[in-house]
């Protein structure tokens, strides 16, 4: 996969943002359609992730042209979005065209959806009205046949609501292709921030209950950025398991590292270890689950 960041501007102020606008400058030359097309043309990976900031803040014509160009190159296209800024910017026809292009490429919309209520969402996004706008947009996308992945970023502010989020998705967002529960990265606004980054052991029980809810409803789930030894019987949901078994290269190898606590764990061969930025906050990582599994199956 290849990440194509259009710009830093966004319509939310998420506490966990890895690329906050206030920490970026000097990108003006990169925030043009001509630059995006040139960057996309150089990509050899089968999947292009169009991201930001918030990519749906791009001019509709520019985003449609970029997405169509990527699709013509034979690349799958992923749009990484919070889905709260599209209202009033894209006409119904433009949204339908974008969905058609993304679907035709075999791609999908990856929507950051880290809350099940407006109140919880406000704590995370610090943006009033974002929850309602996002919910409306996701339902509209699903009704038009879009492939939608939801990404719930697990933080100290929302991990206790993981199970409730599972019930919310199952009830309110039927048709979602899958959900990824992604433990917050200790970077950007969350760098060295214990008030945002919880310990793995704190969040893990709630995460397992959410996986149980989704699994019972037949909803596919993935997990990333928390070692699989914390997932119990759901360790196969971890995205690194397959990557490590296949020996696939990728950022998971650079962003994470195994510790001495990992030695002897039955999941050792299928795990990349905890994130390095997590270890910087919690040395040793508290890998109490290590060693309890008999091996990968």
C-alpha positions in Angstrom: 0.0 0.0 0.0 1.0 3.6 -0.6 -0.2 6.6 1.4 -1.0 9.8 -0.6 -1.6 12.7 1.8 -3.3 15.5 0.0 -2.9 18.2 2.7 -3.0 18.8 6.4 -6.3 20.7 6.6 -9.2 19.1 8.4 -12.7 19.7 9.7 -12.1 18.0 13.1 -9.6 18.4 15.9 -9.2 14.8 17.0 -7.1 14.3 20.2 -5.3 11.4 18.6 -4.4 12.9 15.2 -1.1 11.6 13.9 -0.6 14.5 11.5 -2.0 17.6 13.2 -2.2 20.7 11.0 -0.5 22.9 13.7 2.7 20.8 13.4 2.9 20.9 9.6 4.1 23.6 7.3 5.7 24.0 3.9 3.3 21.7 2.1 1.8 24.3 -0.3 3.5 22.8 -3.4 2.2 19.4 -2.5 -1.4 20.5 -2.1 -2.2 20.6 -5.8 -3.9 18.2 -8.2 -0.8 18.1 -10.5 1.4 17.0 -7.6 -1.1 14.3 -6.5 -1.3 12.9 -10.0 2.5 12.8 -10.3 2.7 11.1 -6.9 0.1 8.5 -7.8 1.8 7.7 -11.1 4.9 6.8 -9.3 3.2 4.3 -7.0 3.9 0.6 -7.6 1.8 -0.8 -4.7 -1.6 -2.3 -5.6 -3.4 -0.1 -3.1 -3.3 3.7 -2.9 -4.6 5.3 0.3 -5.9 8.8 -0.3 -5.6 10.6 3.0 -5.1 14.0 4.7 -5.9 15.9 6.8 -9.4 15.3 5.5 -9.3 14.4 1.7 -13.0 15.1 1.2 -12.2 18.8 1.8 -10.5 18.7 -1.6 -12.4 20.3 -4.5 -14.8 17.6 -5.8 -13.4 17.9 -9.3 -9.9 17.4 -8.1 -10.7 14.4 -5.9 -12.8 12.7 -8.6 -10.0 13.2 -11.2 -7.4 11.8 -8.8 -9.5 8.8 -7.8 -10.3 8.0 -11.5 -6.6 8.3 -12.4 -5.6 5.9 -9.7 -8.3 3.5 -10.8 -7.1 3.7 -14.4 -3.6 2.8 -13.2 -5.1 -0.5 -12.0 -4.8 0.5 -8.3 -7.3 -0.2 -5.6 -8.3 3.1 -4.0 -8.9 3.7 -0.3 -10.3 7.0 0.9 -9.4 7.7 4.5 -12.0 10.1 5.9 -13.9 11.2 8.9 -17.0 11.6 6.7 -18.2 14.7 8.6 -17.0 17.4 6.1 -18.6 16.2 2.9 -22.1 17.7 3.5 -22.6 20.8 1.3 -19.3 20.2 -0.6 -20.2 17.2 -2.8 -23.5 17.1 -4.7 -25.4 13.9 -4.8 -24.2 13.3 -8.3 -20.5 13.9 -7.3 -20.8 11.6 -4.4 -22.3 8.9 -6.6 -19.5 9.3 -9.1 -16.9 9.0 -6.3 -18.5 5.9 -5.0 -18.7 4.4 -8.5 -15.0 5.1 -9.0 -13.9 3.6 -5.7 -16.1 0.6 -6.1 -14.9 0.0 -9.6 -11.3 0.0 -8.4 -12.1 -2.7 -5.8 -11.5 -0.1 -3.1 -13.4 1.3 -0.2 -14.0 4.2 2.2 -12.1 3.9 5.4 -14.1 6.1 7.9 -12.8 7.1 11.3 -15.7 6.4 13.5 -14.5 6.3 17.1 -17.7 6.9 19.1 -21.2 5.6 19.5 -22.8 8.8 20.8 -22.5 12.5 20.1 -21.1 13.1 23.6 -18.4 10.6 23.3 -17.6 11.8 19.8 -17.2 15.4 21.0 -14.6 14.3 23.5 -12.6 12.7 20.7 -13.1 15.0 17.8 -13.6 18.3 19.7 -16.0 19.2 16.9 -19.7 19.9 17.5 -22.1 18.2 15.2 -19.5 15.9 13.7 -21.2 12.7 14.9 -24.5 13.5 13.3 -22.9 14.5 10.0 -20.7 11.4 9.9 -23.6 9.1 10.7 -25.7 10.6 7.9 -22.9 10.4 5.4 -22.1 6.7 6.2 -25.7 5.7 5.9 -25.9 7.6 2.5 -22.8 5.8 1.3 -24.1 2.4 2.3 -27.4 3.1 0.6 -25.5 3.8 -2.6 -23.6 0.6 -2.5 -20.2 1.8 -1.2 -17.8 -0.5 0.5 -17.2 1.0 3.9 -14.7 0.1 6.6 -15.1 1.8 10.0 -12.0 2.5 12.1 -12.4 2.9 15.8 -9.3 4.5 17.3 -9.0 3.2 20.9 -8.0 5.9 23.4 -8.2 6.5 27.1 -11.3 8.6 26.4 -13.4 5.9 24.7 -12.1 2.4 25.4 -14.9 1.7 28.0 -17.4 2.2 25.2 -16.0 -0.4 22.9 -18.7 -3.0 23.5 -21.4 -0.3 23.1 -19.9 0.7 19.8 -20.1 -2.9 18.6 -23.9 -2.9 19.4 -24.3 0.5 17.8 -22.7 -0.6 14.5 -24.6 -3.9 14.4 -27.9 -2.0 14.9 -27.5 1.3 13.1 -25.0 0.6 10.3 -26.0 -2.6 8.6 -24.0 -3.2 5.5 -20.6 -2.1 6.8 -18.0 -4.3 5.2 -15.8 -4.5 8.3 -14.6 -2.7 11.4 -11.0 -2.2 12.4 -10.3 -1.5 16.1 -7.0 0.4 16.0 -5.1 1.2 19.2 -4.1 4.8 19.3 -0.6 5.6 18.0 1.6 7.5 20.5 2.4 10.2 17.8 1.2 13.6 16.7 -1.2 15.0 19.3 -0.9 11.7 21.3 2.9 11.7 21.5 4.0 10.8 25.1 0.4 11.4 26.2 -0.8 9.1 29.0 -4.0 11.0 29.1 -4.8 9.8 25.6 -2.9 6.5 25.3 -4.2 3.8 27.8 -2.3 0.8 28.9 -3.0 -2.3 26.7 -4.2 -4.2 29.7 -6.8 -1.5 30.5 -8.4 -1.5 27.1 -8.1 -5.2 26.2 -11.1 -6.6 28.2 -13.4 -4.0 26.6 -11.9 -4.8 23.1 -12.5 -8.5 23.5 -16.2 -7.9 24.4 -16.6 -5.6 21.3 -15.1 -8.4 19.1 -17.5 -10.9 20.7 -20.5 -8.6 19.9 -19.4 -8.1 16.3 -18.5 -11.7 15.8 -21.9 -12.9 17.0 -23.5 -10.6 14.4 -21.3 -11.9 11.6 -19.5 -8.6 11.2 -15.8 -9.0 10.2 -13.3 -7.3 12.5 -9.6 -6.5 12.4 -7.3 -5.2 15.2 -4.1 -3.3 15.0 -1.4 -1.6 17.2 -2.1 -3.7 20.3 -0.2 -7.0 20.4 -2.3 -10.1 19.7 -1.5 -11.6 23.1 -4.1 -9.2 24.5 -6.9 -10.4 22.3 -7.5 -13.8 23.8 -9.4 -16.1 21.5 -9.7 -13.3 19.0 -6.0 -13.1 18.2 -6.6 -14.2 14.6 -8.3 -10.8 14.1 -4.9 -9.1 14.3 -3.8 -7.7 11.0 -0.1 -8.6 11.6 -0.8 -12.3 11.9 -1.1 -12.8 8.2 1.6 -10.3 7.3 4.2 -12.0 9.5 3.3 -15.5 8.3 3.7 -14.4 4.7 6.8 -12.4 5.5 5.2 -9.3 4.0 7.2 -6.0 4.2 5.5 -2.9 5.6 5.4 -0.2 8.2 4.5 -2.8 10.9 8.1 -3.9 10.9 9.5 -0.4 11.4 6.9 0.9 13.9 6.9 -2.0 16.3 9.5 -4.2 18.0 9.5 -7.4 20.0 10.7 -7.2 23.6 12.4 -9.8 25.9 8.9 -10.3 27.5 7.8 -11.7 24.1 10.2 -14.6 24.2 8.4 -17.9 24.7 5.0 -16.6 23.5 3.1 -19.0 21.2 2.2 -16.0 19.0 5.8 -14.8 18.6 6.1 -15.8 15.0 2.9 -14.0 14.0 3.5 -10.8 16.0 5.4 -7.6 15.3 5.5 -6.6 19.0 4.2 -3.4 20.6 4.6 -0.1 18.9 7.8 1.8 19.7 5.9 5.0 20.6 3.9 2.9 23.1 7.0 1.6 24.7 8.3 5.2 25.0 5.2 5.9 27.1 5.1 2.6 29.0 8.5 0.9 29.1 8.2 -2.9 29.1 4.7 -2.6 27.6 3.2 -4.7 30.3 3.0 -7.8 28.1 1.3 -10.0 30.8 -0.4 -12.1 28.2 2.8 -13.3 26.6 3.5 -17.0 26.6 -0.1 -18.2 27.2 -0.7 -19.5 23.7 0.5 -22.7 22.3 1.1 -21.5 18.8 -0.5 -20.2 15.7 -3.1 -22.4 14.0 
